[in-house]
Amino acid sequence: MYNTLASPTHHDTAQIEQQLALFEPIRLDQMKDAALLDRVDRKYILTLGQLSSVLNDLTPDYRVLTVNQKRLNRYQTVYFDTPGFEIYHQHHNGFPDRYKVRARRHVESGVMFFEIKHKTHHNRTIKARVPISGAQMQITSEADGFLGANSPYRACDLEPKLWNEYQRVTLVSKARPERITI
């Protein structure tokens, strides 16, 4: 038998939404200073109880991204990789210099981007992106030039490999260019 992390229940989601309602809102157009396309990422795993405690502590110092009155925002993403999963294997094996290539739709705003994330050997994450329209299941010739300019890959090297949907909370510091995504 395997231990698995349980998905949040409706009750858990409602509790998180109640806590998020205590945060001051921030709109997408106000987040220019927190775009952080060149950054250092830190990742943590929390229980729902720990998350609740952290949200209480952050309420006075952070604002929550609010799009169309929603604070739990939905995302749909398609990840591209080589036929042999080169990008995945580089990530899994901790290569110090690696890429992610994806198309992402921000559901509430309808905004879509073709994105390339480069994790450098200096432990920085540099994200380049261009707006796109329509379903992005193939890399267009326009995006191919962008891909070649920002990564070692070409459109002919990559194919769609992974599709996911999730909800995310984005908190933005009131005092410095810092963002927390949950």
PDB file of C-alpha atoms in Angstrom:
ATOM      1  CA  MET A   1       0.000   0.000   0.000  1.00  0.00           C
ATOM      2  CA  TYR A   2       1.222   3.511  -0.847  1.00  0.00           C
ATOM      3  CA  ASN A   3       0.715   6.671   1.150  1.00  0.00           C
ATOM      4  CA  THR A   4      -0.736   9.394  -1.017  1.00  0.00           C
ATOM      5  CA  LEU A   5      -1.499  13.008  -0.331  1.00  0.00           C
ATOM      6  CA  ALA A   6      -5.232  13.516  -0.192  1.00  0.00           C
ATOM      7  CA  SER A   7      -6.745  16.209  -2.376  1.00  0.00           C
ATOM      8  CA  PRO A   8      -8.327  19.069  -0.460  1.00  0.00           C
ATOM      9  CA  THR A   9     -12.004  18.498   0.238  1.00  0.00           C
ATOM     10  CA  HIS A  10     -14.740  21.029  -0.442  1.00  0.00           C
ATOM     11  CA  HIS A  11     -14.582  21.928   3.271  1.00  0.00           C
ATOM     12  CA  ASP A  12     -10.796  22.496   3.043  1.00  0.00           C
ATOM     13  CA  THR A  13     -11.206  24.684  -0.034  1.00  0.00           C
ATOM     14  CA  ALA A  14     -13.946  26.703   1.668  1.00  0.00           C
ATOM     15  CA  GLN A  15     -11.672  27.239   4.700  1.00  0.00           C
ATOM     16  CA  ILE A  16      -8.812  28.431   2.463  1.00  0.00           C
ATOM     17  CA  GLU A  17     -11.190  30.775   0.615  1.00  0.00           C
ATOM     18  CA  GLN A  18     -12.361  32.234   3.960  1.00  0.00           C
ATOM     19  CA  GLN A  19      -8.773  32.950   4.934  1.00  0.00           C
ATOM     20  CA  LEU A  20      -7.996  34.470   1.531  1.00  0.00           C
ATOM     21  CA  ALA A  21     -10.976  36.813   1.933  1.00  0.00           C
ATOM     22  CA  LEU A  22      -9.019  38.505   4.756  1.00  0.00           C
ATOM     23  CA  PHE A  23      -6.226  39.543   2.382  1.00  0.00           C
ATOM     24  CA  GLU A  24      -6.226  42.849   0.571  1.00  0.00           C
ATOM     25  CA  PRO A  25      -6.688  42.146  -3.178  1.00  0.00           C
ATOM     26  CA  ILE A  26      -4.262  42.909  -6.006  1.00  0.00           C
ATOM     27  CA  ARG A  27      -5.232  42.931  -9.702  1.00  0.00           C
ATOM     28  CA  LEU A  28      -3.132  41.470 -12.521  1.00  0.00           C
ATOM     29  CA  ASP A  29      -2.351  44.939 -13.896  1.00  0.00           C
ATOM     30  CA  GLN A  30      -0.901  45.908 -10.494  1.00  0.00           C
ATOM     31  CA  MET A  31       1.582  42.996 -10.437  1.00  0.00           C
ATOM     32  CA  LYS A  32       4.185  44.337 -12.879  1.00  0.00           C
ATOM     33  CA  ASP A  33       6.799  44.712 -10.110  1.00  0.00           C
ATOM     34  CA  ALA A  34       6.163  41.142  -8.941  1.00  0.00           C
ATOM     35  CA  ALA A  35       6.433  39.427 -12.353  1.00  0.00           C
ATOM     36  CA  LEU A  36       9.820  38.082 -11.242  1.00  0.00           C
ATOM     37  CA  LEU A  37      10.852  36.622 -14.579  1.00  0.00           C
ATOM     38  CA  ASP A  38      14.410  36.287 -13.172  1.00  0.00           C
ATOM     39  CA  ARG A  39      14.299  34.867  -9.660  1.00  0.00           C
ATOM     40  CA  VAL A  40      15.399  32.317  -7.088  1.00  0.00           C
ATOM     41  CA  ASP A  41      12.700  29.772  -6.220  1.00  0.00           C
ATOM     42  CA  ARG A  42      12.194  28.027  -2.893  1.00  0.00           C
ATOM     43  CA  LYS A  43       9.700  25.182  -2.535  1.00  0.00           C
ATOM     44  CA  TYR A  44       8.060  23.800   0.589  1.00  0.00           C
ATOM     45  CA  ILE A  45       5.488  21.109   1.340  1.00  0.00           C
ATOM     46  CA  LEU A  46       2.870  21.978   3.958  1.00  0.00           C
ATOM     47  CA  THR A  47      -0.090  20.224   5.499  1.00  0.00           C
ATOM     48  CA  LEU A  48      -3.433  22.029   5.329  1.00  0.00           C
ATOM     49  CA  GLY A  49      -3.037  22.902   9.014  1.00  0.00           C
ATOM     50  CA  GLN A  50       0.381  24.425   8.390  1.00  0.00           C
ATOM     51  CA  LEU A  51      -0.970  26.312   5.379  1.00  0.00           C
ATOM     52  CA  SER A  52      -3.762  27.761   7.507  1.00  0.00           C
ATOM     53  CA  SER A  53      -1.238  28.970  10.070  1.00  0.00           C
ATOM     54  CA  VAL A  54       1.043  30.466   7.400  1.00  0.00           C
ATOM     55  CA  LEU A  55      -1.867  32.281   5.740  1.00  0.00           C
ATOM     56  CA  ASN A  56      -2.813  33.819   9.106  1.00  0.00           C
ATOM     57  CA  ASP A  57       0.762  35.036   9.561  1.00  0.00           C
ATOM     58  CA  LEU A  58       0.988  36.498   6.027  1.00  0.00           C
ATOM     59  CA  THR A  59      -2.338  38.369   5.965  1.00  0.00           C
ATOM     60  CA  PRO A  60      -0.997  41.785   7.110  1.00  0.00           C
ATOM     61  CA  ASP A  61       2.038  41.794   4.785  1.00  0.00           C
ATOM     62  CA  TYR A  62       0.729  40.331   1.521  1.00  0.00           C
ATOM     63  CA  ARG A  63      -2.035  40.937  -0.984  1.00  0.00           C
ATOM     64  CA  VAL A  64      -3.795  38.146  -2.878  1.00  0.00           C
ATOM     65  CA  LEU A  65      -4.174  38.076  -6.666  1.00  0.00           C
ATOM     66  CA  THR A  66      -7.864  38.503  -7.429  1.00  0.00           C
ATOM     67  CA  VAL A  67      -9.132  37.897 -10.971  1.00  0.00           C
ATOM     68  CA  ASN A  68     -12.839  38.290 -11.691  1.00  0.00           C
ATOM     69  CA  GLN A  69     -13.452  38.198  -7.922  1.00  0.00           C
ATOM     70  CA  LYS A  70     -11.687  34.817  -7.582  1.00  0.00           C
ATOM     71  CA  ARG A  71      -8.704  34.289  -5.313  1.00  0.00           C
ATOM     72  CA  LEU A  72      -8.246  30.594  -6.087  1.00  0.00           C
ATOM     73  CA  ASN A  73      -7.277  30.873  -9.758  1.00  0.00           C
ATOM     74  CA  ARG A  74      -7.383  28.034 -12.286  1.00  0.00           C
ATOM     75  CA  TYR A  75      -4.554  27.203 -14.691  1.00  0.00           C
ATOM     76  CA  GLN A  76      -4.354  24.815 -17.643  1.00  0.00           C
ATOM     77  CA  THR A  77      -0.907  23.838 -18.874  1.00  0.00           C
ATOM     78  CA  VAL A  78       0.567  21.763 -21.691  1.00  0.00           C
ATOM     79  CA  TYR A  79       4.220  20.764 -21.243  1.00  0.00           C
ATOM     80  CA  PHE A  80       6.364  19.973 -24.272  1.00  0.00           C
ATOM     81  CA  ASP A  81       9.284  17.546 -24.310  1.00  0.00           C
ATOM     82  CA  THR A  82      11.372  15.524 -26.732  1.00  0.00           C
ATOM     83  CA  PRO A  83      10.086  12.108 -27.827  1.00  0.00           C
ATOM     84  CA  GLY A  84      12.564  10.539 -25.356  1.00  0.00           C
ATOM     85  CA  PHE A  85      11.581  12.856 -22.464  1.00  0.00           C
ATOM     86  CA  GLU A  86      14.963  14.631 -22.354  1.00  0.00           C
ATOM     87  CA  ILE A  87      13.582  17.682 -20.519  1.00  0.00           C
ATOM     88  CA  TYR A  88      11.876  15.516 -17.884  1.00  0.00           C
ATOM     89  CA  HIS A  89      14.992  13.393 -17.313  1.00  0.00           C
ATOM     90  CA  GLN A  90      17.182  16.485 -16.913  1.00  0.00           C
ATOM     91  CA  HIS A  91      14.777  17.823 -14.284  1.00  0.00           C
ATOM     92  CA  HIS A  92      14.418  14.465 -12.505  1.00  0.00           C
ATOM     93  CA  ASN A  93      18.189  13.958 -12.426  1.00  0.00           C
ATOM     94  CA  GLY A  94      18.838  17.468 -11.085  1.00  0.00           C
ATOM     95  CA  PHE A  95      20.793  18.826 -14.047  1.00  0.00           C
ATOM     96  CA  PRO A  96      22.077  22.253 -12.966  1.00  0.00           C
ATOM     97  CA  ASP A  97      21.199  23.834 -16.334  1.00  0.00           C
ATOM     98  CA  ARG A  98      17.782  22.805 -17.678  1.00  0.00           C
ATOM     99  CA  TYR A  99      14.560  23.996 -19.318  1.00  0.00           C
ATOM    100  CA  LYS A 100      10.769  23.672 -19.206  1.00  0.00           C
ATOM    101  CA  VAL A 101       8.703  24.477 -22.274  1.00  0.00           C
ATOM    102  CA  ARG A 102       4.978  24.962 -21.861  1.00  0.00           C
ATOM    103  CA  ALA A 103       1.813  26.706 -22.950  1.00  0.00           C
ATOM    104  CA  ARG A 104      -0.290  27.996 -20.066  1.00  0.00           C
ATOM    105  CA  ARG A 105      -3.826  29.351 -19.913  1.00  0.00           C
ATOM    106  CA  HIS A 106      -4.898  31.510 -16.982  1.00  0.00           C
ATOM    107  CA  VAL A 107      -8.551  30.462 -16.950  1.00  0.00           C
ATOM    108  CA  GLU A 108     -10.144  33.394 -15.085  1.00  0.00           C
ATOM    109  CA  SER A 109      -8.428  36.077 -17.179  1.00  0.00           C
ATOM    110  CA  GLY A 110      -8.331  34.095 -20.435  1.00  0.00           C
ATOM    111  CA  VAL A 111      -4.681  35.114 -20.909  1.00  0.00           C
ATOM    112  CA  MET A 112      -2.411  32.517 -22.537  1.00  0.00           C
ATOM    113  CA  PHE A 113       1.376  32.384 -22.795  1.00  0.00           C
ATOM    114  CA  PHE A 114       3.976  30.204 -24.452  1.00  0.00           C
ATOM    115  CA  GLU A 115       6.712  29.995 -21.805  1.00  0.00           C
ATOM    116  CA  ILE A 116      10.276  28.826 -21.476  1.00  0.00           C
ATOM    117  CA  LYS A 117      11.727  28.443 -17.999  1.00  0.00           C
ATOM    118  CA  HIS A 118      15.491  28.138 -17.729  1.00  0.00           C
ATOM    119  CA  LYS A 119      16.938  26.910 -14.439  1.00  0.00           C
ATOM    120  CA  THR A 120      20.573  28.027 -14.523  1.00  0.00           C
ATOM    121  CA  HIS A 121      23.584  26.463 -12.852  1.00  0.00           C
ATOM    122  CA  HIS A 122      23.503  29.523 -10.526  1.00  0.00           C
ATOM    123  CA  ASN A 123      20.151  28.262  -9.153  1.00  0.00           C
ATOM    124  CA  ARG A 124      18.217  31.081 -10.821  1.00  0.00           C
ATOM    125  CA  THR A 125      14.967  30.624 -12.710  1.00  0.00           C
ATOM    126  CA  ILE A 126      14.645  32.804 -15.796  1.00  0.00           C
ATOM    127  CA  LYS A 127      11.259  32.789 -17.504  1.00  0.00           C
ATOM    128  CA  ALA A 128      10.634  34.108 -20.995  1.00  0.00           C
ATOM    129  CA  ARG A 129       7.118  34.196 -22.386  1.00  0.00           C
ATOM    130  CA  VAL A 130       5.043  35.476 -25.268  1.00  0.00           C
ATOM    131  CA  PRO A 131       1.266  35.873 -25.429  1.00  0.00           C
ATOM    132  CA  ILE A 132      -0.548  33.319 -27.564  1.00  0.00           C
ATOM    133  CA  SER A 133      -4.146  32.790 -28.601  1.00  0.00           C
ATOM    134  CA  GLY A 134      -6.192  29.654 -29.074  1.00  0.00           C
ATOM    135  CA  ALA A 135      -5.351  26.111 -28.043  1.00  0.00           C
ATOM    136  CA  GLN A 136      -1.599  25.572 -28.062  1.00  0.00           C
ATOM    137  CA  MET A 137      -1.117  21.876 -28.753  1.00  0.00           C
ATOM    138  CA  GLN A 138       1.589  22.491 -31.342  1.00  0.00           C
ATOM    139  CA  ILE A 139       4.414  24.995 -31.357  1.00  0.00           C
ATOM    140  CA  THR A 140       3.654  27.525 -34.078  1.00  0.00           C
ATOM    141  CA  SER A 141       6.320  28.873 -36.447  1.00  0.00           C
ATOM    142  CA  GLU A 142       6.085  32.186 -34.596  1.00  0.00           C
ATOM    143  CA  ALA A 143       6.737  30.470 -31.251  1.00  0.00           C
ATOM    144  CA  ASP A 144       9.512  28.398 -32.857  1.00  0.00           C
ATOM    145  CA  GLY A 145      11.654  31.522 -33.327  1.00  0.00           C
ATOM    146  CA  PHE A 146      11.033  32.482 -29.706  1.00  0.00           C
ATOM    147  CA  LEU A 147      11.894  28.927 -28.616  1.00  0.00           C
ATOM    148  CA  GLY A 148      15.169  28.959 -30.584  1.00  0.00           C
ATOM    149  CA  ALA A 149      16.147  32.342 -29.154  1.00  0.00           C
ATOM    150  CA  ASN A 150      15.509  31.266 -25.535  1.00  0.00           C
ATOM    151  CA  SER A 151      16.454  27.585 -25.404  1.00  0.00           C
ATOM    152  CA  PRO A 152      18.529  24.928 -27.172  1.00  0.00           C
ATOM    153  CA  TYR A 153      15.320  23.424 -28.645  1.00  0.00           C
ATOM    154  CA  ARG A 154      13.399  23.840 -31.882  1.00  0.00           C
ATOM    155  CA  ALA A 155       9.715  23.108 -32.458  1.00  0.00           C
ATOM    156  CA  CYS A 156      10.600  20.001 -34.477  1.00  0.00           C
ATOM    157  CA  ASP A 157      12.384  18.610 -31.349  1.00  0.00           C
ATOM    158  CA  LEU A 158       9.320  18.828 -29.094  1.00  0.00           C
ATOM    159  CA  GLU A 159       5.827  17.406 -28.768  1.00  0.00           C
ATOM    160  CA  PRO A 160       3.040  17.831 -26.184  1.00  0.00           C
ATOM    161  CA  LYS A 161       3.624  15.370 -23.329  1.00  0.00           C
ATOM    162  CA  LEU A 162       1.749  16.417 -20.205  1.00  0.00           C
ATOM    163  CA  TRP A 163      -1.518  18.281 -19.648  1.00  0.00           C
ATOM    164  CA  ASN A 164      -2.592  19.479 -16.222  1.00  0.00           C
ATOM    165  CA  GLU A 165      -5.140  21.686 -14.528  1.00  0.00           C
ATOM    166  CA  TYR A 166      -4.911  23.083 -11.038  1.00  0.00           C
ATOM    167  CA  GLN A 167      -5.866  25.946  -8.769  1.00  0.00           C
ATOM    168  CA  ARG A 168      -3.310  28.349  -7.406  1.00  0.00           C
ATOM    169  CA  VAL A 169      -3.160  31.213  -4.939  1.00  0.00           C
ATOM    170  CA  THR A 170      -0.709  34.043  -5.604  1.00  0.00           C
ATOM    171  CA  LEU A 171       0.322  36.288  -2.726  1.00  0.00           C
ATOM    172  CA  VAL A 172       2.292  39.473  -3.412  1.00  0.00           C
ATOM    173  CA  SER A 173       4.386  41.230  -0.774  1.00  0.00           C
ATOM    174  CA  LYS A 174       3.376  44.789   0.096  1.00  0.00           C
ATOM    175  CA  ALA A 175       6.977  45.730   0.941  1.00  0.00           C
ATOM    176  CA  ARG A 176       9.303  44.093  -1.611  1.00  0.00           C
ATOM    177  CA  PRO A 177       9.336  42.347  -5.012  1.00  0.00           C
ATOM    178  CA  GLU A 178       8.362  38.950  -3.644  1.00  0.00           C
ATOM    179  CA  ARG A 179       5.637  36.538  -4.583  1.00  0.00           C
ATOM    180  CA  ILE A 180       4.351  33.331  -2.980  1.00  0.00           C
ATOM    181  CA  THR A 181       2.415  30.811  -5.035  1.00  0.00           C
ATOM    182  CA  ILE A 182       0.433  28.038  -3.394  1.00  0.00           C
TER     183      ILE A 182
END
